[in-house]
Amino acid sequence: MDQNNRYTDKMSRRDFLKIVGISTATAAAGLYGCTPGKNSDAAGGSAAEVPKGKMTCRNFPPSPDKVSILGYGCMRWPTLPSPAGDGNVIDQEEVNRLVDYAIEHGVNYFDTAPVYVQGWSETSTGIALKRHPREKYFVATKMSNFSNADFDASVKMYHDSMKHLQVDYIDYYLLHSLGSQGARSFRTRFLDNGLLDYLVKEREAGRIRHLGWSFHGTRDEFDYILSFHEKVHWDFIQIQLNYSDWKYATGNNVNADYLYAEIARRNIPMVIMEPLLGGRLSKLPEHIFSRLKERNPEGSVASWAFRFAGTPPMVLTVLSGMTYMEHLQDNIRTYSPLVPLTDDENKFLLDTAALMREYPTVPCNDCKYCMPCPYGIDIPGVLLHYNKCVNEGNIPQSRLDPDYAKARRAFLVGYDRSVPKLRQASHCVGCAQCNPHCPQSIDIPKELHRIDEYVEKLKQETL
C-alpha cells in the first residue's frame, strides 16, 4: 500500500500523504505450534483467555522459517494527537506494547513499507522490534511501485528501509502493489532499469532472504509477472484474499480463487492481505452480522474471515493491521491454533458473500491512495460514512418507512460530524485524478456524485 515517498525533493502525492497520514492445490506446508456497533465486533467477540504457545505456524521447505499464521500489518499503527519532536506521528509507547504482546503470544511476522503511516511505520516498527532478539521475528518491507524514483533513488529506498528498521538483512522483500491502476508497469518499474536484477543479486548476497511481490490488478498483468517465476524464482507472493473477493473481486481486480490456484500450482507460498477488506467484513449489515453470530455465537464475525483466509494450505501468513489490543487478542484466539474451515463452513461463507452483494456498499478499504484530492474532498471519509450508514440501516429509502425520520437525521447529522462541509462530496468536479490510484478500482467520482445526490435529496425533503 503506497502513500508516501521520501526520495524526491518536489512535493508529490506521497509527500502530501507523509504529512496527512494515512483448497486448490496440494499443501507443502507443515503446521507447528510456535512460541516465540451492535453489528460490529471487530474488537473481539470473546472475553476468553488469550492462549500462549498455541499459535499455528507454517513452514515451506527449503526455507527454514516457521512463520506465524497471523502476521502483523504495520500500516495502521496507533497515532498521536500531534507529532512527536522528531515529527513521528506514531504512538511509540503503544506500538512497543502491541509488538511485545504479539511476540509473547507467538506472532513473528511484521509487514511494513516506506510509505505506511505518513512515512514513519518502518522507523517505529524498527524501534519496537529492536528490543527483541533478531531471531524472534521476520520483517517484511517493500519497494514502492507508485514512486517515480530512478534506479539510484530506488536503491537508496531499499537501503533506507534497512536503516529505519535497524536490520542488516530483510527477511521478506516485496515489489509493491504490482498491477495497480496508478502504478508503473512491472516492466518499466523493475525490468528495463535493472532493478529486479539488482534485487536478485541482493538475495544471493543474503541481504534479502526471500523476494516476492504484492498484487492488485488485471489477470493479464498477473499472468505476465507470474511467468517470470522460472527465471527469478519468486519466493512468495502477496495477494488480496477473503470470502467476499473469492468469487466477486471488485473493479479490475482478479478473483482470489484464480490468484490462489495459479500461485499454488507453482508451489509458491502466499501472504494474504485484506482478509477483512479494510474492516468491512467485521462491520456488516445487521442481517449478515446475525447470520454469522447465529452460526457461531462465541466467535467474532472477524474470526470467520480470518479462518477463511488461513485455511488454504499454501497460505504462509495472514496480515492484519491491528491498531488496538482488542483486535490483536481476538486474532490470536482465532489462530491459536487455527481451526480450518470445514467444507460446509466454507460454503456458508461463500453463500454469505453472495448475500452481501445485494447491499450497495462502496468497496473502500480506507487505504487513502486516492488522496490528496486537489479540491480538498475527504474521499475516504465520505465513502466510509455512507458504508457505515448502510450497515447500520440508516439509509432511508421511503417516507412510508416508520423509521424514515430517525434514519434521515442519523445520516445527515453523522455526515456533517464525520466530514467537514468543505470536504464533502458536493465539491467533487469529476476530474477523476483519484481513480488511477484506487487498488479496488472504484469509480470514485461516480460514487461521490451518487452520494451527493442522495444527500441533497434528503436535505430538500421536509417532514
Coordinates of C-alpha atoms in Angstrom, one line a residue:
M1 CA 0.0 0.0 0.0
D2 CA 1.7 3.2 -1.1
Q3 CA 1.2 6.6 0.4
N4 CA 4.5 8.5 0.5
N5 CA 7.9 9.0 -1.0
R6 CA 10.9 10.2 1.0
Y7 CA 13.2 10.3 -2.1
T8 CA 12.2 13.3 -4.1
D9 CA 12.6 16.9 -3.2
K10 CA 9.5 18.1 -5.0
M11 CA 6.1 17.9 -3.3
S12 CA 4.2 14.9 -4.6
R13 CA 1.2 12.8 -3.9
R14 CA 3.2 10.7 -1.4
D15 CA 4.9 13.7 0.1
F16 CA 1.4 15.0 0.9
L17 CA 0.4 11.7 2.4
K18 CA 3.5 11.6 4.5
I19 CA 2.1 14.7 6.1
V20 CA -1.5 13.8 6.4
G21 CA -1.2 10.1 7.0
I22 CA -2.9 7.6 6.1
S23 CA -8.3 -25.9 -1.4
T24 CA -7.0 -25.9 -4.9
A25 CA -3.5 -27.2 -4.5
T26 CA -1.5 -29.8 -2.6
A27 CA -0.1 -28.5 0.6
A28 CA 3.6 -28.2 1.0
A29 CA 3.4 -26.6 4.4
G30 CA 4.0 -28.2 7.8
L31 CA 2.0 -27.0 10.8
Y32 CA 3.7 -26.1 14.1
G33 CA 2.8 -24.8 17.5
C34 CA 5.3 -21.9 17.6
T35 CA 6.1 -20.0 20.8
P36 CA 8.4 -17.0 20.3
G37 CA -21.8 -1.1 16.9
K38 CA -24.1 -3.9 17.6
N39 CA -23.4 -5.2 14.2
S40 CA -19.7 -4.9 14.6
D41 CA -17.4 -6.8 16.9
A42 CA -14.1 -6.2 15.2
A43 CA -12.7 -5.5 18.7
G44 CA -13.3 -9.1 19.6
G45 CA -16.3 -11.3 20.3
S46 CA -14.9 -13.2 23.3
A47 CA -13.7 -12.5 26.8
A48 CA -11.9 -15.8 26.8
E49 CA -8.3 -16.1 27.8
V50 CA -5.7 -15.4 25.2
P51 CA -3.7 -18.5 24.6
K52 CA 0.1 -18.7 24.7
G53 CA 2.3 -21.2 22.9
K54 CA -0.5 -22.4 20.6
M55 CA -0.1 -20.1 17.6
T56 CA -0.3 -22.1 14.3
C57 CA 2.9 -21.6 12.2
R58 CA 3.7 -22.7 8.7
N59 CA 6.9 -23.8 7.0
F60 CA 7.6 -24.2 3.3
P61 CA 10.9 -26.1 2.8
P62 CA 13.6 -25.5 1.7
S63 CA 13.0 -22.3 3.8
P64 CA 13.6 -23.0 7.5
D65 CA 11.2 -20.2 8.5
K66 CA 8.3 -21.2 10.8
V67 CA 6.0 -18.3 10.3
S68 CA 3.0 -17.5 12.4
I69 CA -0.2 -17.7 10.5
L70 CA -1.1 -14.3 12.0
G71 CA 1.1 -11.6 10.5
Y72 CA 1.2 -8.1 11.9
G73 CA 0.4 -5.5 9.3
C74 CA 2.1 -2.2 10.3
M75 CA 0.1 0.1 8.1
R76 CA -2.3 1.2 10.9
W77 CA -0.1 1.8 14.0
P78 CA -1.8 3.9 16.6
T79 CA -1.0 7.6 16.2
L80 CA -0.5 10.6 18.5
P81 CA -2.9 13.7 18.6
S82 CA 0.1 15.7 17.3
P83 CA 3.6 14.6 16.0
A84 CA 6.5 14.0 18.4
G85 CA 9.5 16.2 18.5
D86 CA 11.1 14.4 15.5
G87 CA 7.9 14.6 13.5
N88 CA 6.9 11.0 14.1
V89 CA 3.1 10.7 14.3
I90 CA 3.0 7.2 15.8
D91 CA 2.4 6.4 19.4
Q92 CA 5.7 4.6 20.0
E93 CA 4.9 3.5 23.5
E94 CA 1.7 1.8 22.4
V95 CA 3.4 0.2 19.4
N96 CA 6.0 -1.2 21.7
R97 CA 3.2 -2.6 23.9
L98 CA 1.5 -4.2 20.9
V99 CA 4.7 -5.7 19.5
D100 CA 5.7 -7.1 22.9
Y101 CA 2.3 -8.7 23.3
A102 CA 2.3 -10.1 19.8
I103 CA 5.7 -11.7 20.1
E104 CA 4.9 -13.1 23.6
H105 CA 1.8 -14.8 22.0
G106 CA 3.6 -16.3 19.0
V107 CA 3.3 -13.6 16.3
N108 CA 6.6 -13.4 14.4
Y109 CA 5.9 -11.8 11.0
F110 CA 5.8 -8.0 10.8
D111 CA 4.9 -6.3 7.5
T112 CA 5.7 -2.6 6.8
A113 CA 6.7 -0.3 4.0
P114 CA 8.4 3.1 3.4
V115 CA 5.0 4.6 2.7
Y116 CA 3.0 3.4 5.6
V117 CA 1.7 5.8 8.4
Q118 CA 2.8 9.0 6.8
G119 CA 6.3 7.5 6.2
W120 CA 7.0 6.6 9.8
S121 CA 6.0 2.9 10.0
E122 CA 9.4 1.4 9.3
T123 CA 11.1 3.6 11.9
S124 CA 8.6 2.8 14.6
T125 CA 8.4 -0.8 13.7
G126 CA 12.2 -1.0 13.9
I127 CA 12.3 0.7 17.3
A128 CA 9.8 -1.8 18.7
L129 CA 11.4 -4.9 17.2
K130 CA 15.0 -3.9 18.0
R131 CA 14.1 -4.6 21.7
H132 CA 13.8 -8.3 20.8
P133 CA 16.4 -10.8 19.6
R134 CA 16.6 -10.7 15.8
E135 CA 15.9 -14.4 15.5
K136 CA 12.5 -13.9 17.2
Y137 CA 10.9 -12.2 14.2
F138 CA 10.7 -11.9 10.5
V139 CA 10.4 -8.4 8.9
A140 CA 8.9 -7.7 5.5
T141 CA 9.1 -4.4 3.7
K142 CA 8.7 -3.1 0.1
M143 CA 10.0 -1.1 -2.8
S144 CA 7.3 1.4 -3.8
N145 CA 5.7 1.0 -7.2
F146 CA 4.0 4.3 -7.4
S147 CA 7.3 6.2 -7.0
N148 CA 8.9 7.8 -10.0
A149 CA 12.3 7.1 -8.4
D150 CA 15.1 6.1 -10.8
F151 CA 17.5 3.3 -10.2
D152 CA 19.7 5.1 -7.7
A153 CA 16.8 6.5 -5.7
S154 CA 15.2 3.1 -5.6
V155 CA 18.4 1.5 -4.3
K156 CA 18.5 4.3 -1.7
M157 CA 14.9 3.4 -0.7
Y158 CA 16.0 -0.2 -0.2
H159 CA 19.0 0.7 1.9
D160 CA 17.0 3.3 3.9
S161 CA 14.5 0.6 4.8
M162 CA 17.2 -1.4 6.5
K163 CA 18.4 1.7 8.3
H164 CA 15.0 2.6 9.5
L165 CA 14.2 -1.0 10.6
Q166 CA 17.7 -1.2 12.2
V167 CA 18.5 -4.5 10.5
D168 CA 21.3 -5.7 8.2
Y169 CA 19.1 -8.0 6.2
I170 CA 15.4 -8.1 5.3
D171 CA 13.6 -11.5 5.6
Y172 CA 10.8 -10.8 3.0
Y173 CA 11.2 -8.0 0.4
L174 CA 8.4 -7.2 -2.0
L175 CA 7.9 -5.3 -5.2
H176 CA 5.0 -3.3 -4.1
S177 CA 1.4 -3.3 -5.4
L178 CA 2.1 -4.5 -8.9
G179 CA -0.7 -4.1 -11.4
S180 CA -2.4 -1.2 -9.6
Q181 CA -4.1 1.3 -11.9
G182 CA -1.8 4.2 -10.9
A183 CA 1.4 2.2 -10.7
R184 CA 4.1 1.9 -13.3
S185 CA 4.1 -1.4 -15.1
F186 CA 6.3 -4.2 -13.9
R187 CA 8.5 -3.9 -16.9
T188 CA 9.1 -0.2 -16.7
R189 CA 9.5 -0.1 -12.9
F190 CA 11.6 -3.2 -12.3
L191 CA 12.8 -4.8 -15.5
D192 CA 14.0 -2.2 -18.0
N193 CA 16.1 -0.3 -15.4
G194 CA 17.8 -3.4 -13.9
L195 CA 16.2 -3.1 -10.5
L196 CA 15.0 -6.7 -10.5
D197 CA 18.4 -8.0 -11.4
Y198 CA 19.9 -5.8 -8.6
L199 CA 17.4 -7.3 -6.0
V200 CA 18.1 -10.8 -7.2
K201 CA 21.8 -10.2 -6.5
E202 CA 21.0 -8.8 -3.1
R203 CA 19.1 -12.1 -2.4
E204 CA 22.2 -14.0 -3.5
A205 CA 24.3 -11.9 -1.1
G206 CA 21.9 -12.8 1.8
R207 CA 20.7 -9.2 2.5
I208 CA 17.3 -10.2 1.1
R209 CA 16.3 -13.7 2.3
H210 CA 13.0 -14.0 0.3
L211 CA 12.0 -12.0 -2.7
G212 CA 8.4 -11.6 -3.8
W213 CA 5.7 -9.1 -4.8
S214 CA 2.2 -7.8 -3.9
F215 CA -0.6 -7.5 -6.4
H216 CA -3.6 -5.5 -7.3
G217 CA -4.7 -5.5 -10.9
T218 CA -5.8 -7.4 -14.0
R219 CA -5.4 -11.0 -14.9
D220 CA -3.1 -10.3 -17.9
E221 CA -0.6 -8.3 -15.7
F222 CA -0.8 -11.0 -13.0
D223 CA -0.1 -13.8 -15.5
Y224 CA 2.8 -11.9 -17.0
I225 CA 4.6 -11.2 -13.7
L226 CA 3.9 -14.8 -12.6
S227 CA 5.6 -16.1 -15.8
F228 CA 8.9 -14.8 -14.5
H229 CA 8.9 -17.5 -11.8
E230 CA 11.1 -19.8 -13.8
K231 CA 13.7 -17.1 -14.3
V232 CA 13.6 -15.3 -11.0
H233 CA 12.1 -17.9 -8.6
W234 CA 9.6 -15.9 -6.6
D235 CA 9.9 -17.0 -3.0
F236 CA 6.4 -15.7 -2.1
I237 CA 3.5 -13.6 -3.4
Q238 CA 1.2 -11.4 -1.5
I239 CA -2.5 -11.3 -2.7
Q240 CA -5.8 -10.0 -1.5
L241 CA -7.9 -12.9 -0.4
N242 CA -11.2 -13.0 1.6
Y243 CA -14.5 -14.7 1.3
S244 CA -16.0 -11.7 -0.4
D245 CA -13.3 -11.5 -3.1
W246 CA -13.0 -15.2 -3.6
K247 CA -15.6 -15.1 -6.4
Y248 CA -16.6 -11.5 -6.6
A249 CA -13.5 -9.3 -6.8
T250 CA -14.3 -5.6 -7.4
G251 CA -13.3 -3.5 -10.5
N252 CA -10.3 -4.7 -12.4
N253 CA -9.1 -6.9 -9.6
V254 CA -8.9 -10.6 -10.1
N255 CA -11.0 -13.1 -8.2
A256 CA -9.0 -14.6 -5.3
D257 CA -9.8 -18.2 -6.3
Y258 CA -7.9 -17.6 -9.6
L259 CA -4.9 -16.0 -8.0
Y260 CA -4.7 -18.7 -5.4
A261 CA -4.9 -21.6 -7.8
E262 CA -2.3 -20.2 -10.2
I263 CA 0.2 -19.5 -7.5
A264 CA -0.4 -22.7 -5.7
R265 CA 0.1 -24.6 -8.9
R266 CA 3.6 -23.4 -8.9
N267 CA 4.1 -24.3 -5.2
I268 CA 4.7 -20.7 -4.2
P269 CA 3.7 -19.7 -0.6
M270 CA 1.3 -16.8 -0.2
V271 CA 1.0 -13.9 2.1
I272 CA -2.6 -12.7 2.5
M273 CA -3.7 -9.0 2.7
E274 CA -7.1 -7.5 3.3
P275 CA -8.7 -10.6 5.0
L276 CA -11.3 -8.1 6.4
L277 CA -11.5 -5.9 3.3
G278 CA -10.2 -2.9 5.3
G279 CA -12.6 -3.8 8.2
R280 CA -15.7 -4.2 6.1
L281 CA -16.1 -7.9 6.9
S282 CA -16.3 -7.0 10.6
K283 CA -18.7 -4.1 10.1
L284 CA -21.6 -5.8 8.4
P285 CA -25.3 -5.2 7.7
E286 CA -27.4 -6.4 10.6
H287 CA -28.8 -9.4 8.8
I288 CA -25.4 -10.6 7.8
F289 CA -24.0 -10.0 11.2
S290 CA -26.8 -12.0 12.8
R291 CA -26.3 -14.8 10.3
L292 CA -22.7 -15.2 11.3
K293 CA -23.3 -14.9 15.0
E294 CA -26.1 -17.4 14.9
R295 CA -23.8 -19.9 13.4
N296 CA -21.0 -19.3 16.0
P297 CA -22.3 -17.2 18.9
E298 CA -19.0 -17.4 20.8
G299 CA -16.7 -16.2 18.0
S300 CA -16.4 -12.7 16.5
V301 CA -17.6 -12.1 13.0
A302 CA -14.0 -11.2 12.2
S303 CA -12.9 -14.7 13.2
W304 CA -14.9 -16.1 10.3
A305 CA -12.9 -14.0 7.8
F306 CA -9.5 -14.9 9.4
R307 CA -10.3 -18.6 9.4
F308 CA -11.3 -18.4 5.7
A309 CA -8.0 -16.6 4.8
G310 CA -5.9 -19.0 6.8
T311 CA -7.5 -22.3 5.8
P312 CA -5.9 -22.7 2.2
P313 CA -2.8 -24.8 2.7
M314 CA -0.4 -22.6 0.6
V315 CA -1.0 -19.6 2.8
L316 CA 2.1 -18.7 4.8
T317 CA 0.6 -15.9 6.9
V318 CA -2.4 -13.6 7.0
L319 CA -1.8 -9.9 7.6
S320 CA -3.9 -7.8 9.9
G321 CA -3.5 -4.1 10.6
M322 CA -4.2 -4.3 14.4
T323 CA -4.4 -0.8 15.8
Y324 CA -5.9 -1.9 19.1
M325 CA -5.1 -4.5 21.6
E326 CA -8.6 -6.0 21.4
H327 CA -8.1 -6.7 17.7
L328 CA -4.7 -8.4 18.4
Q329 CA -6.2 -10.5 21.1
D330 CA -9.2 -11.6 19.1
N331 CA -7.0 -12.7 16.2
I332 CA -4.6 -14.5 18.4
R333 CA -7.5 -16.5 19.8
T334 CA -8.6 -17.4 16.2
Y335 CA -5.2 -18.6 15.2
S336 CA -4.0 -20.3 18.5
P337 CA -4.5 -22.7 16.9
L338 CA -6.2 -22.2 13.6
V339 CA -9.3 -24.5 13.2
P340 CA -9.6 -24.8 9.4
L341 CA -13.0 -24.3 7.9
T342 CA -15.0 -27.4 7.1
D343 CA -16.4 -27.8 3.6
D344 CA -19.8 -26.9 5.0
E345 CA -18.5 -23.7 6.7
N346 CA -16.7 -22.7 3.5
K347 CA -19.9 -23.0 1.5
F348 CA -21.7 -21.0 4.3
L349 CA -19.3 -18.1 3.9
L350 CA -19.4 -18.1 0.1
D351 CA -23.2 -18.0 0.3
T352 CA -22.8 -15.1 2.8
A353 CA -20.7 -13.3 0.3
A354 CA -23.4 -13.7 -2.4
L355 CA -25.9 -12.2 0.1
M356 CA -23.7 -9.2 0.8
R357 CA -23.6 -8.3 -2.9
E358 CA -27.2 -7.3 -2.7
Y359 CA -26.3 -4.3 -0.5
P360 CA -24.8 -1.2 -2.1
T361 CA -21.8 -0.6 0.0
V362 CA -18.7 1.0 -1.7
P363 CA -15.6 -1.3 -1.7
C364 CA -13.4 1.4 0.0
N365 CA -10.6 0.0 2.2
D366 CA -9.6 3.4 3.6
C367 CA -6.1 3.0 2.1
K368 CA -6.0 6.7 1.2
Y369 CA -4.2 6.1 -2.0
C370 CA -6.8 8.4 -3.6
M371 CA -5.6 11.3 -1.5
P372 CA -4.9 14.2 -1.7
C373 CA -7.9 15.4 -3.6
P374 CA -7.0 18.6 -5.5
Y375 CA -10.3 20.0 -4.4
G376 CA -9.9 19.1 -0.7
I377 CA -12.5 16.3 -0.6
D378 CA -12.1 13.8 2.2
I379 CA -12.8 10.9 -0.2
P380 CA -12.4 8.0 2.3
G381 CA -14.4 9.9 4.9
V382 CA -17.4 10.3 2.6
L383 CA -17.4 6.7 1.4
L384 CA -16.9 5.2 4.9
H385 CA -19.7 7.3 6.4
Y386 CA -22.0 6.0 3.6
N387 CA -20.9 2.4 4.2
K388 CA -21.4 2.8 8.0
C389 CA -25.0 4.1 7.4
V390 CA -25.8 1.2 5.0
N391 CA -24.5 -1.4 7.6
E392 CA -26.4 0.2 10.4
G393 CA -29.7 0.6 8.5
N394 CA -29.6 4.4 8.4
I395 CA -30.1 4.7 4.6
P396 CA -33.7 6.0 4.5
Q397 CA -35.4 5.0 1.3
S398 CA -39.1 5.8 1.6
R399 CA -41.0 8.3 3.7
L400 CA -43.5 5.5 4.3
D401 CA -40.9 3.7 6.4
P402 CA -41.8 4.3 10.1
D403 CA -38.1 4.9 10.9
Y404 CA -37.5 7.3 8.0
A405 CA -37.2 10.4 10.1
K406 CA -34.8 8.8 12.5
A407 CA -32.6 7.3 9.7
R408 CA -32.6 10.6 7.8
R409 CA -31.4 12.6 10.7
A410 CA -28.8 10.0 11.6
F411 CA -27.4 10.1 8.1
L412 CA -27.3 13.9 7.7
V413 CA -26.0 14.7 11.2
G414 CA -23.5 11.9 11.1
Y415 CA -22.3 13.1 7.7
D416 CA -21.6 16.7 9.0
R417 CA -19.9 15.3 12.0
S418 CA -17.7 12.9 10.1
V419 CA -16.7 15.1 7.2
P420 CA -16.3 18.9 7.3
K421 CA -18.7 20.7 4.8
L422 CA -15.8 22.0 2.7
R423 CA -14.6 18.4 2.3
Q424 CA -17.9 16.8 1.4
A425 CA -18.9 15.1 -1.9
S426 CA -20.6 18.2 -3.2
H427 CA -17.2 19.7 -4.1
C428 CA -16.3 16.9 -6.5
V429 CA -15.8 18.3 -10.0
G430 CA -15.3 14.8 -11.6
C431 CA -11.6 15.3 -12.5
A432 CA -11.0 11.6 -11.8
Q433 CA -7.4 12.1 -10.7
C434 CA -8.2 9.8 -7.9
N435 CA -9.3 6.8 -9.9
P436 CA -5.9 5.5 -11.2
H437 CA -4.7 5.2 -7.6
C438 CA -7.5 3.1 -6.2
P439 CA -6.5 -0.6 -5.6
Q440 CA -10.2 -1.6 -5.6
S441 CA -10.8 0.1 -9.0
I442 CA -13.7 2.2 -7.6
D443 CA -15.1 4.9 -10.0
I444 CA -14.7 7.4 -7.2
P445 CA -16.3 10.5 -8.8
K446 CA -19.3 8.4 -9.8
E447 CA -19.7 7.2 -6.2
L448 CA -19.2 10.7 -4.8
H449 CA -21.8 12.2 -7.1
R450 CA -24.3 9.4 -6.3
I451 CA -23.8 10.0 -2.5
D452 CA -24.1 13.8 -3.0
E453 CA -27.3 13.5 -5.0
Y454 CA -28.7 11.3 -2.2
V455 CA -27.6 13.8 0.5
E456 CA -29.3 16.7 -1.4
K457 CA -32.5 14.7 -1.8
L458 CA -32.6 14.1 2.0
K459 CA -31.9 17.8 2.7
Q460 CA -34.6 19.1 0.5
E461 CA -37.3 16.8 1.9
T462 CA -39.5 18.3 4.6
L463 CA -41.1 16.1 7.2

